[in-house]
CSV table of C-alpha atoms in Angstrom, one decimal:
chain,number,residue,atom,x,y,z
A,1,HIS,CA,0.0,0.0,0.0
A,2,VAL,CA,1.2,3.5,-0.8
A,3,LEU,CA,-0.4,6.0,1.6
A,4,PHE,CA,-0.4,9.7,0.7
A,5,ASP,CA,-2.0,12.5,2.6
A,6,SER,CA,-3.2,15.1,0.0
A,7,GLN,CA,-3.8,17.6,2.9
A,8,HIS,CA,-0.1,17.6,3.7
A,9,PRO,CA,1.7,17.1,0.3
A,10,LYS,CA,5.1,18.2,1.6
A,11,PHE,CA,5.4,14.8,3.3
A,12,PRO,CA,6.3,11.9,1.0
A,13,PRO,CA,4.0,8.9,1.0
A,14,ASP,CA,4.3,6.0,3.4
A,15,ILE,CA,4.8,2.5,2.0
A,16,VAL,CA,3.2,-0.5,3.7
A,17,LEU,CA,4.2,-3.9,2.5
A,18,ASP,CA,1.9,-6.9,2.7
A,19,ALA,CA,2.9,-9.8,5.1
A,20,SER,CA,2.8,-12.2,2.2
A,21,ASP,CA,5.7,-10.3,0.6
A,22,SER,CA,7.7,-10.1,3.7
A,23,SER,CA,10.9,-11.0,1.8
A,24,PHE,CA,10.6,-7.7,-0.2
A,25,CYS,CA,12.5,-5.0,1.7
A,26,PRO,CA,13.5,-2.3,-0.7
A,27,VAL,CA,16.3,0.0,0.3
A,28,LEU,CA,14.5,3.4,0.5
A,29,THR,CA,17.6,5.2,-0.9
A,30,ASP,CA,17.0,3.2,-4.1
A,31,ILE,CA,13.7,5.1,-4.6
A,32,SER,CA,15.1,8.5,-5.6
A,33,SER,CA,11.7,10.1,-6.2
A,34,LEU,CA,11.0,9.2,-2.5
A,35,THR,CA,14.2,10.5,-1.0
A,36,GLU,CA,14.1,13.6,-3.2
A,37,TRP,CA,10.4,14.1,-2.8
A,38,ASP,CA,9.2,17.2,-4.6
A,39,PRO,CA,5.6,18.3,-3.6
A,40,SER,CA,5.5,20.9,-6.4
A,41,ASP,CA,5.9,18.2,-9.1
A,42,GLU,CA,2.5,16.6,-10.0
A,43,ASN,CA,4.3,13.5,-11.2
A,44,SER,CA,6.0,12.8,-7.9
A,45,LEU,CA,3.6,10.3,-6.5
A,46,ARG,CA,3.4,8.5,-9.9
A,47,LEU,CA,7.2,8.2,-10.0
A,48,VAL,CA,7.3,6.8,-6.5
A,49,VAL,CA,4.8,4.1,-7.5
A,50,TYR,CA,6.7,3.3,-10.7
A,51,GLU,CA,10.1,3.0,-9.0
A,52,LEU,CA,8.6,0.8,-6.2
A,53,LEU,CA,6.9,-1.4,-8.8
A,54,GLU,CA,10.2,-1.8,-10.7
A,55,LEU,CA,12.0,-2.8,-7.5
A,56,PHE,CA,9.2,-5.2,-6.7
A,57,ARG,CA,9.5,-6.8,-10.2
A,58,LYS,CA,13.2,-7.3,-9.8
A,59,HIS,CA,12.6,-8.8,-6.4
A,60,GLN,CA,10.0,-11.2,-7.7
A,61,LEU,CA,12.2,-12.3,-10.6
A,62,HIS,CA,15.1,-12.9,-8.1
A,63,VAL,CA,12.8,-15.1,-5.9
A,64,ALA,CA,11.5,-17.0,-8.9
A,65,GLU,CA,15.0,-17.7,-10.2
A,66,GLN,CA,15.9,-19.6,-7.1
A,67,ILE,CA,13.9,-22.4,-8.6
A,68,ASP,CA,16.0,-24.1,-11.3
A,69,HIS,CA,13.4,-25.0,-13.9
A,70,ILE,CA,11.8,-21.5,-13.6
A,71,LYS,CA,15.2,-19.8,-14.0
A,72,PHE,CA,15.8,-21.7,-17.2
A,73,ASN,CA,12.6,-20.2,-18.7
A,74,THR,CA,13.1,-16.7,-17.4
A,75,GLU,CA,16.6,-16.5,-18.8
A,76,PHE,CA,15.2,-17.4,-22.2
A,77,LEU,CA,12.7,-14.5,-21.9
A,78,LEU,CA,15.3,-12.0,-20.7
A,79,GLU,CA,17.7,-12.9,-23.5
A,80,SER,CA,15.1,-12.9,-26.3
A,81,ASP,CA,14.3,-9.8,-28.4
A,82,HIS,CA,10.6,-10.6,-28.8
A,83,TYR,CA,9.5,-11.9,-25.4
A,84,CYS,CA,11.5,-9.8,-22.9
A,85,ARG,CA,8.5,-7.8,-21.7
A,86,PHE,CA,7.1,-9.9,-18.9
A,87,ASP,CA,6.1,-9.7,-15.2
A,88,VAL,CA,6.6,-12.2,-12.5
A,89,HIS,CA,4.4,-12.9,-9.5
A,90,VAL,CA,5.5,-15.3,-6.8
A,91,LYS,CA,3.1,-16.7,-4.2
A,92,ARG,CA,4.3,-18.8,-1.4
A,93,ARG,CA,1.9,-21.2,0.3
A,94,GLU,CA,1.3,-20.3,3.9
A,95,GLY,CA,3.4,-22.3,6.3
A,96,SER,CA,5.5,-23.8,3.5
A,97,GLU,CA,8.7,-22.2,2.3
A,98,ASP,CA,9.1,-24.8,-0.4
A,99,ASN,CA,5.7,-24.7,-2.0
A,100,VAL,CA,5.9,-21.7,-4.3
A,101,ARG,CA,3.7,-20.8,-7.2
A,102,VAL,CA,5.2,-18.5,-9.9
A,103,LYS,CA,3.2,-16.8,-12.5
A,104,LEU,CA,4.8,-15.3,-15.6
A,105,TYR,CA,2.8,-12.8,-17.6
A,106,ILE,CA,4.4,-12.6,-21.0
A,107,GLN,CA,3.4,-9.9,-23.4
A,108,LEU,CA,3.2,-11.5,-26.9
A,109,PRO,CA,4.5,-9.5,-29.9
A,110,VAL,CA,1.4,-10.0,-32.2
A,111,ALA,CA,0.3,-7.5,-34.8
A,112,PHE,CA,-3.3,-6.4,-34.2
A,113,SER,CA,-3.3,-4.2,-37.2
A,114,SER,CA,-4.2,-7.2,-39.4
A,115,LEU,CA,-7.5,-7.5,-37.6
A,116,PRO,CA,-10.6,-5.8,-39.1
A,117,ALA,CA,-11.2,-2.3,-37.7
A,118,TYR,CA,-14.5,-3.2,-36.0
A,119,LEU,CA,-12.6,-5.6,-33.6
A,120,THR,CA,-10.2,-2.9,-32.3
A,121,SER,CA,-12.3,0.3,-32.7
A,122,ASP,CA,-13.6,0.1,-29.1
A,123,SER,CA,-10.1,-0.2,-27.5
A,124,LEU,CA,-9.4,2.5,-25.0
A,125,GLY,CA,-5.6,1.8,-24.9
A,126,ASP,CA,-3.1,-0.4,-26.7
A,127,ASP,CA,-4.4,-3.9,-27.5
A,128,GLN,CA,-2.4,-6.7,-25.8
A,129,ALA,CA,-2.1,-10.4,-25.8
A,130,ILE,CA,-0.7,-11.9,-22.6
A,131,LEU,CA,0.4,-15.4,-22.0
A,132,ALA,CA,0.0,-16.2,-18.3
A,133,VAL,CA,2.1,-19.3,-17.4
A,134,THR,CA,1.9,-20.7,-13.9
A,135,PHE,CA,4.8,-22.8,-12.6
A,136,TYR,CA,4.8,-24.8,-9.3
A,137,SER,CA,8.1,-25.3,-7.4
A,138,SER,CA,7.0,-28.6,-6.1
A,139,ASP,CA,6.3,-30.2,-9.5
A,140,ALA,CA,8.2,-29.1,-12.6
A,141,ALA,CA,5.8,-30.9,-14.8
A,142,HIS,CA,2.8,-29.1,-13.5
A,143,VAL,CA,2.5,-25.9,-15.7
A,144,THR,CA,-0.8,-24.2,-16.6
A,145,PRO,CA,-0.7,-21.7,-19.5
A,146,LYS,CA,-3.6,-19.3,-20.2
A,147,LEU,CA,-4.1,-16.8,-23.0
A,148,LYS,CA,-5.6,-13.4,-22.2
A,149,PHE,CA,-6.4,-10.4,-24.4
A,150,SER,CA,-7.1,-6.8,-23.4
A,151,PRO,CA,-10.8,-6.5,-22.4
A,152,SER,CA,-12.3,-4.9,-25.5
A,153,LEU,CA,-10.4,-7.4,-27.8
A,154,GLU,CA,-11.4,-10.3,-25.5
A,155,ARG,CA,-15.1,-9.3,-25.9
A,156,ALA,CA,-14.7,-9.0,-29.7
A,157,LEU,CA,-12.7,-12.2,-30.2
A,158,GLY,CA,-14.8,-14.1,-27.8
A,159,SER,CA,-17.8,-13.6,-30.0
A,160,ILE,CA,-15.9,-15.0,-33.0
A,161,THR,CA,-13.7,-17.8,-31.8
A,162,ASN,CA,-11.7,-19.1,-28.9
A,163,ILE,CA,-8.0,-19.4,-29.8
A,164,ARG,CA,-6.8,-22.8,-28.6
A,165,ILE,CA,-3.3,-22.9,-27.3
A,166,PRO,CA,-1.4,-26.2,-27.1
A,167,ARG,CA,-1.2,-28.2,-23.9
A,168,TRP,CA,2.1,-27.8,-22.0
A,169,GLY,CA,4.4,-30.7,-22.4
A,170,ASP,CA,2.9,-32.0,-25.7
A,171,GLU,CA,4.6,-31.8,-29.1
A,172,PHE,CA,5.6,-28.2,-28.5
A,173,GLY,CA,7.8,-29.1,-25.6
A,174,SER,CA,8.0,-28.2,-21.9
A,175,CYS,CA,9.9,-25.0,-22.1
A,176,LEU,CA,9.0,-21.4,-23.0
A,177,MET,CA,11.6,-21.4,-25.7
A,178,ASP,CA,9.5,-23.8,-27.8
A,179,TYR,CA,6.0,-23.0,-26.4
A,180,VAL,CA,5.8,-19.2,-26.7
A,181,PRO,CA,6.7,-19.0,-30.4
A,182,GLU,CA,4.0,-21.6,-31.1
A,183,VAL,CA,1.4,-19.7,-29.2
A,184,CYS,CA,2.3,-16.5,-31.2
A,185,LYS,CA,2.0,-18.5,-34.5
A,186,ARG,CA,-1.4,-19.8,-33.5
A,187,ILE,CA,-2.6,-16.3,-32.7
A,188,GLU,CA,-1.3,-14.9,-35.9
A,189,ASP,CA,-2.9,-17.8,-37.9
A,190,LYS,CA,-6.2,-17.1,-36.3
A,191,PHE,CA,-6.0,-13.4,-36.9
A,192,GLU,CA,-5.2,-14.1,-40.6
A,193,GLU,CA,-8.3,-16.4,-40.7
A,194,ILE,CA,-10.5,-13.7,-39.2
A,195,SER,CA,-9.2,-11.1,-41.6
A,196,ALA,CA,-9.7,-13.4,-44.6
A,197,ALA,CA,-13.2,-14.3,-43.5
A,198,TYR,CA,-14.0,-10.6,-43.1
A,199,GLY,CA,-12.7,-9.9,-46.6
A,200,LYS,CA,-14.8,-12.7,-48.1
A,201,ARG,CA,-17.9,-11.5,-46.4
A,202,LYS,CA,-17.3,-7.9,-47.6
A,203,GLU,CA,-16.8,-9.2,-51.1
A,204,LEU,CA,-20.0,-11.2,-51.0
A,205,VAL,CA,-22.1,-8.3,-49.7
A,206,SER,CA,-20.5,-6.0,-52.5
A,207,VAL,CA,-21.5,-8.5,-55.2
A,208,PHE,CA,-25.1,-8.7,-53.9
A,209,LEU,CA,-25.3,-4.9,-53.7
A,210,SER,CA,-24.1,-4.5,-57.2
A,211,HIS,CA,-26.8,-6.9,-58.5
A,212,PHE,CA,-29.7,-6.3,-56.1
A,213,GLY,CA,-29.0,-2.9,-54.7
A,214,SER,CA,-32.4,-1.5,-55.8
A,215,SER,CA,-34.0,-4.2,-53.6
A,216,LEU,CA,-31.8,-3.7,-50.5
A,217,ILE,CA,-33.5,-3.6,-47.1
A,218,GLU,CA,-30.4,-3.3,-45.0
A,219,TYR,CA,-27.0,-4.8,-44.5
A,220,ASP,CA,-24.4,-4.8,-41.7
A,221,ALA,CA,-22.0,-2.1,-43.0
A,222,GLU,CA,-19.5,-2.7,-40.2
A,223,ARG,CA,-18.9,-6.5,-40.0
A,224,PHE,CA,-20.7,-7.5,-43.3
A,225,SER,CA,-22.3,-10.4,-41.3
A,226,ARG,CA,-25.8,-10.0,-42.6
A,227,MET,CA,-27.9,-8.6,-45.4
A,228,THR,CA,-31.6,-8.5,-46.3
A,229,PHE,CA,-33.2,-8.0,-49.7
A,230,LEU,CA,-36.8,-7.8,-50.8
A,231,LEU,CA,-37.3,-9.9,-53.9
A,232,SER,CA,-40.4,-10.6,-56.1
A,233,TYR,CA,-41.4,-14.1,-57.2
A,234,GLN,CA,-44.5,-14.9,-59.1
A,235,GLY,CA,-46.4,-12.0,-57.7
A,236,PHE,CA,-45.2,-12.6,-54.1
A,237,GLN,CA,-42.7,-10.4,-52.4
A,238,CYS,CA,-40.1,-12.3,-50.3
A,239,LEU,CA,-37.5,-11.2,-47.8
A,240,VAL,CA,-34.2,-12.9,-48.3
A,241,HIS,CA,-32.1,-12.7,-45.2
A,242,SER,CA,-28.5,-13.8,-45.0
A,243,MET,CA,-26.5,-14.1,-41.8
A,244,SER,CA,-23.0,-15.3,-41.1
A,245,LYS,CA,-21.6,-16.0,-37.6
B,1,MET,CA,-25.7,1.4,-36.3
B,2,TYR,CA,-29.3,0.8,-35.4
B,3,LYS,CA,-32.4,2.7,-35.9
B,4,PHE,CA,-35.3,4.1,-33.9
B,5,MET,CA,-38.6,4.0,-35.7
B,6,LEU,CA,-41.8,5.7,-34.9
B,7,PRO,CA,-44.9,4.3,-36.7
B,8,CYS,CA,-47.6,7.0,-36.3
B,9,LEU,CA,-50.9,5.3,-36.7
B,10,PRO,CA,-54.1,7.4,-37.2
B,11,VAL,CA,-56.8,5.5,-35.3
B,12,ASP,CA,-59.6,7.2,-37.2
B,13,LEU,CA,-58.9,5.3,-40.3
B,14,PHE,CA,-62.6,4.7,-40.9
B,15,SER,CA,-64.4,7.2,-42.8
B,16,CYS,CA,-64.9,4.5,-45.5
B,17,SER,CA,-67.7,2.1,-46.0
B,18,LYS,CA,-66.0,-0.7,-44.1
B,19,PRO,CA,-65.2,0.6,-40.6
B,20,ARG,CA,-62.6,-1.3,-38.6
B,21,SER,CA,-61.4,-3.5,-41.5
B,22,MET,CA,-58.9,-1.0,-42.8
B,23,LEU,CA,-57.7,-0.2,-39.2
B,24,SER,CA,-57.2,-3.9,-38.7
B,25,LEU,CA,-55.3,-4.0,-42.0
B,26,SER,CA,-53.1,-1.2,-40.9
B,27,LYS,CA,-52.5,-2.8,-37.6
B,28,MET,CA,-51.6,-6.1,-39.3
B,29,ALA,CA,-49.2,-4.3,-41.6
B,30,VAL,CA,-47.5,-2.5,-38.7
B,31,ASP,CA,-47.4,-5.7,-36.7
B,32,MET,CA,-45.6,-7.5,-39.6
B,33,PHE,CA,-43.3,-4.5,-40.0
B,34,VAL,CA,-42.2,-4.4,-36.4
B,35,LYS,CA,-41.7,-8.1,-36.1
B,36,VAL,CA,-39.7,-8.4,-39.3
B,37,LYS,CA,-37.6,-5.4,-38.4
B,38,SER,CA,-36.8,-7.0,-35.1
B,39,ARG,CA,-35.9,-10.2,-36.8
B,40,ILE,CA,-33.5,-8.5,-39.1
B,41,ASP,CA,-31.7,-6.7,-36.3
B,42,SER,CA,-32.9,-7.0,-32.7
B,43,ARG,CA,-31.2,-3.7,-31.8
B,44,HIS,CA,-33.9,-1.7,-33.7
B,45,GLN,CA,-36.2,0.1,-31.3
B,46,VAL,CA,-39.8,1.2,-32.1
B,47,ALA,CA,-42.2,3.6,-30.4
B,48,LEU,CA,-45.8,4.1,-31.2
B,49,VAL,CA,-47.8,7.4,-31.6
B,50,ALA,CA,-51.6,7.3,-32.0
B,51,LEU,CA,-53.0,10.2,-34.0
B,52,GLN,CA,-56.5,11.2,-33.1
B,53,ASN,CA,-57.4,14.9,-32.7
B,54,THR,CA,-54.1,15.1,-30.9
B,55,ALA,CA,-51.1,13.0,-31.0
B,56,GLU,CA,-50.5,10.6,-28.1
B,57,TRP,CA,-47.2,8.8,-27.3
B,58,VAL,CA,-48.8,5.4,-26.5
B,59,CYS,CA,-45.6,3.3,-26.3
B,60,ASP,CA,-42.1,4.3,-25.6
B,61,PHE,CA,-39.1,3.1,-27.6
B,62,THR,CA,-38.6,-0.6,-27.2
B,63,SER,CA,-36.8,-3.4,-28.9
B,64,ASP,CA,-39.6,-5.9,-27.9
B,65,PRO,CA,-41.9,-6.1,-30.9
B,66,PHE,CA,-44.6,-7.9,-28.9
B,67,ARG,CA,-44.9,-4.9,-26.6
B,68,ILE,CA,-45.6,-2.7,-29.6
B,69,CYS,CA,-48.0,-5.2,-31.1
B,70,ASP,CA,-49.9,-5.5,-27.8
B,71,THR,CA,-50.3,-1.7,-27.6
B,72,LEU,CA,-51.3,-1.6,-31.2
B,73,SER,CA,-54.0,-4.1,-30.7
B,74,SER,CA,-55.5,-2.0,-27.9
B,75,LEU,CA,-56.0,1.1,-30.1
B,76,GLN,CA,-59.6,1.8,-31.1
B,77,SER,CA,-61.1,3.9,-33.9
B,78,GLN,CA,-62.3,7.4,-33.2
B,79,PRO,CA,-64.7,9.8,-35.1
B,80,THR,CA,-63.0,11.7,-37.9
B,81,ALA,CA,-62.2,15.4,-37.3
B,82,ASP,CA,-62.5,18.0,-40.1
B,83,GLU,CA,-58.9,19.0,-40.0
B,84,PHE,CA,-55.7,17.6,-38.9
B,85,ASP,CA,-52.8,19.7,-37.5
B,86,LEU,CA,-49.5,17.9,-37.7
B,87,SER,CA,-48.1,20.3,-35.1
B,88,GLU,CA,-49.3,18.0,-32.3
B,89,LEU,CA,-47.3,15.1,-33.9
B,90,LEU,CA,-44.2,17.3,-34.2
B,91,ARG,CA,-44.5,18.5,-30.6
B,92,VAL,CA,-44.7,14.9,-29.4
B,93,ILE,CA,-41.7,13.9,-31.5
B,94,ASN,CA,-39.7,16.9,-30.2
B,95,ASP,CA,-40.5,15.9,-26.7
B,96,HIS,CA,-39.4,12.3,-27.0
B,97,VAL,CA,-36.7,12.2,-29.6
B,98,ILE,CA,-33.0,13.3,-29.4
B,99,LEU,CA,-31.2,13.3,-32.7
B,100,PRO,CA,-27.6,12.1,-32.7
B,101,GLU,CA,-24.8,14.6,-33.1
B,102,VAL,CA,-21.9,13.3,-35.0
B,103,PRO,CA,-18.9,15.7,-35.3
B,104,ASP,CA,-17.6,14.0,-38.5
B,105,ILE,CA,-20.3,13.5,-41.0
B,106,THR,CA,-18.3,10.8,-42.8
B,107,LEU,CA,-18.6,8.6,-39.7
B,108,PRO,CA,-21.7,6.5,-39.2
B,109,PRO,CA,-24.1,7.8,-36.5
B,110,PRO,CA,-24.9,5.6,-33.5
B,111,TYR,CA,-28.5,5.6,-34.6
B,112,THR,CA,-31.0,7.2,-36.9
B,113,VAL,CA,-34.6,8.3,-36.2
B,114,ARG,CA,-37.4,7.5,-38.7
B,115,VAL,CA,-41.0,8.5,-38.4
B,116,ILE,CA,-43.4,6.4,-40.5
B,117,LEU,CA,-46.6,8.3,-40.7
B,118,ILE,CA,-49.6,6.1,-41.7
B,119,TYR,CA,-52.3,8.5,-42.8
B,120,GLY,CA,-55.8,7.3,-43.5
B,121,ARG,CA,-58.1,10.2,-44.0
B,122,SER,CA,-59.5,10.9,-47.4
B,123,SER,CA,-61.1,14.3,-46.8
B,124,CYS,CA,-58.9,16.0,-44.3
B,125,VAL,CA,-55.8,17.8,-45.6
B,126,PRO,CA,-53.0,17.7,-43.0
B,127,SER,CA,-51.0,20.9,-42.3
B,128,ILE,CA,-48.6,22.3,-39.8
B,129,GLN,CA,-50.5,25.3,-38.4
B,130,SER,CA,-48.1,26.4,-35.6
B,131,THR,CA,-45.2,28.5,-36.7
B,132,GLU,CA,-43.1,27.2,-33.8
B,133,CYS,CA,-43.8,23.6,-35.0
B,134,ARG,CA,-42.9,24.5,-38.6
B,135,GLU,CA,-39.6,25.8,-37.4
B,136,ALA,CA,-39.1,22.7,-35.2
B,137,PHE,CA,-39.9,20.5,-38.2
B,138,SER,CA,-37.4,22.4,-40.4
B,139,ARG,CA,-34.7,21.8,-37.7
B,140,LEU,CA,-35.6,18.1,-37.6
B,141,THR,CA,-35.4,17.6,-41.3
B,142,GLN,CA,-32.1,19.4,-41.5
B,143,SER,CA,-30.5,16.5,-39.6
B,144,PRO,CA,-29.2,13.9,-42.0
B,145,TYR,CA,-30.2,11.3,-39.4
B,146,PHE,CA,-33.9,12.1,-39.3
B,147,PHE,CA,-36.4,10.7,-41.8
B,148,LEU,CA,-40.2,11.1,-42.3
B,149,ASP,CA,-41.7,8.3,-44.4
B,150,VAL,CA,-45.4,8.4,-45.2
B,151,LEU,CA,-47.8,5.7,-46.2
B,152,TYR,CA,-51.1,7.2,-47.3
B,153,ILE,CA,-54.1,4.8,-47.4
B,154,HIS,CA,-57.1,6.3,-49.0
B,155,GLU,CA,-60.4,5.8,-50.7
B,156,ILE,CA,-60.5,5.8,-54.5
B,157,SER,CA,-60.0,9.4,-55.5
B,158,SER,CA,-63.3,11.1,-56.5
B,159,ASP,CA,-65.0,14.5,-56.4
B,160,SER,CA,-66.4,13.6,-53.0
B,161,ASN,CA,-63.0,13.4,-51.3
B,162,ASN,CA,-59.8,15.3,-51.2
B,163,CYS,CA,-57.2,12.5,-51.8
B,164,GLU,CA,-55.1,14.3,-54.4
B,165,ASN,CA,-54.7,17.4,-52.3
B,166,ILE,CA,-53.9,15.3,-49.3
B,167,LEU,CA,-51.2,13.3,-51.2
B,168,ASP,CA,-49.8,16.6,-52.5
B,169,ALA,CA,-49.6,18.0,-48.9
B,170,LEU,CA,-47.9,14.8,-47.7
B,171,TYR,CA,-45.4,14.9,-50.6
B,172,HIS,CA,-44.4,18.4,-49.6
B,173,LEU,CA,-43.4,17.2,-46.2
B,174,ASP,CA,-40.3,15.7,-47.7
B,175,LEU,CA,-37.8,18.7,-47.9
B,176,ARG,CA,-34.7,16.6,-48.5
B,177,LEU,CA,-36.0,14.1,-51.1
B,178,ALA,CA,-34.6,11.4,-48.9
B,179,ASN,CA,-37.9,10.1,-47.6
B,180,TYR,CA,-40.5,7.8,-49.0
B,181,CYS,CA,-44.0,8.9,-49.7
B,182,LEU,CA,-46.2,5.9,-50.6
B,183,GLU,CA,-49.9,5.6,-51.3
B,184,ALA,CA,-52.4,2.9,-51.8
B,185,SER,CA,-56.2,2.9,-52.2
B,186,GLN,CA,-57.2,0.2,-49.7
B,187,HIS,CA,-55.6,-2.6,-51.7
B,188,THR,CA,-54.6,-5.2,-49.2
B,189,VAL,CA,-51.7,-6.7,-51.1
B,190,LYS,CA,-50.3,-3.3,-52.1
B,191,ILE,CA,-50.4,-2.0,-48.6
B,192,PHE,CA,-48.4,-4.9,-47.3
B,193,ASN,CA,-46.0,-4.7,-50.2
B,194,LEU,CA,-45.5,-1.0,-49.5
B,195,MET,CA,-44.8,-1.7,-45.8
B,196,GLY,CA,-42.3,-4.2,-47.0
B,197,SER,CA,-40.5,-1.4,-48.9
B,198,LEU,CA,-40.5,0.7,-45.8
B,199,LEU,CA,-38.4,-2.0,-44.1
B,200,ALA,CA,-35.4,-0.6,-45.9
B,201,HIS,CA,-32.9,1.2,-43.8
B,202,PRO,CA,-33.1,5.0,-44.7
B,203,LEU,CA,-29.3,5.4,-44.9
B,204,GLN,CA,-28.8,2.4,-47.2
B,205,ARG,CA,-32.0,2.3,-49.3
B,206,PRO,CA,-32.2,3.7,-52.9
B,207,PHE,CA,-34.2,6.8,-53.6
B,208,GLN,CA,-37.9,6.1,-53.8
B,209,ASP,CA,-38.1,6.3,-57.6
B,210,GLU,CA,-35.1,3.9,-57.9
B,211,ARG,CA,-36.5,1.3,-55.7
B,212,LYS,CA,-37.9,-2.0,-57.1
B,213,PRO,CA,-38.0,-5.5,-55.7
B,214,TRP,CA,-35.8,-7.6,-57.9
B,215,ARG,CA,-37.9,-10.1,-59.9
B,216,VAL,CA,-36.7,-13.7,-59.4
B,217,CYS,CA,-37.4,-15.9,-62.4
């Protein structure tokens, strides 16, 4: 917890650490924005939080690297050009120094620009794909990966498809060096599939409009997922409604 | 992008020789329209205004077509008045409708508003008598996201009625040439076909004189 009294801004904030992170004892002199607290600078509090977070990240990484099979994977991430943006969270089971759960949140370098605009238009910030991998110190074979997207993209992609990531330990190996590139490839393949399907739907609607435009009732001009026309057949008027999922 | 629609149904549709049958026909046409529109896109919302001597907002905007149809089925016919002032209708619309404001006209609006006026009087020429309402109507029609379509159901034109003048007055409500003004003389199939034409989205449909249902051989 970072406690700041806005009524007395000349005093720097207090930092209260949770009992579950008792091993984290940052040296206060390492947080320069705290030791050189400037109440006139509106960014002062934000800088304190950033520096504290950075120290916490380094501490978490240090704790995680005490476990051999996790250190092997984090070293790969740190040395790689594409997967070096990641966070670590270590949770120790109460009463057990040996039973540790380590979660790695790896930001995946996928290109969202290939997706149709309607999938990313609601995004408030940068779109992200995060691979969350959970390791257990007690069992090197017990690893659970999970794929997460930024909220707006999760909502949009969830309505179209669920991207299936491979099981840990199967043909794509039991280390991040093999696993993460495969996950990225699957995401990119799925994005390409979504983009191609969108292009086909758009083309289909365009062809129908060029032939039956004078009979148009309405069509989905954003996703091209449906169109309706009013046609005439032997004196009867019929609505023809086409939908794609 | 979805649409708010406002079928305005005159409940005094019966100055003809078959009272109630044409009101029932109009109700069935609106019933079909609302349900099909909901089937095409469930985000469309519809409200209902009953036109008697005044205009009454009888059902607020809803995407539930059955609520509209239930309200519709409860409307009863009323005696015909000698004149009809559209000011009341415009006042009601102004009170209940907010037009979208889109800073960039090249972007699609979040919604459009369309009034479908179903007018059934053969002797009473509609007009906008209030200056304030004429100005309000002018403001409404200046918005590219407001539409006023008309379906005029009338007796066969003769010397004893005023159908041609009424049709002329209804045509002149369309200031932007973007609206549909359709008429039928109590021909059941034609009325339903015209309601089918009115299903078209106003921002995507062709101009009225360019519209035709494609004939499938």
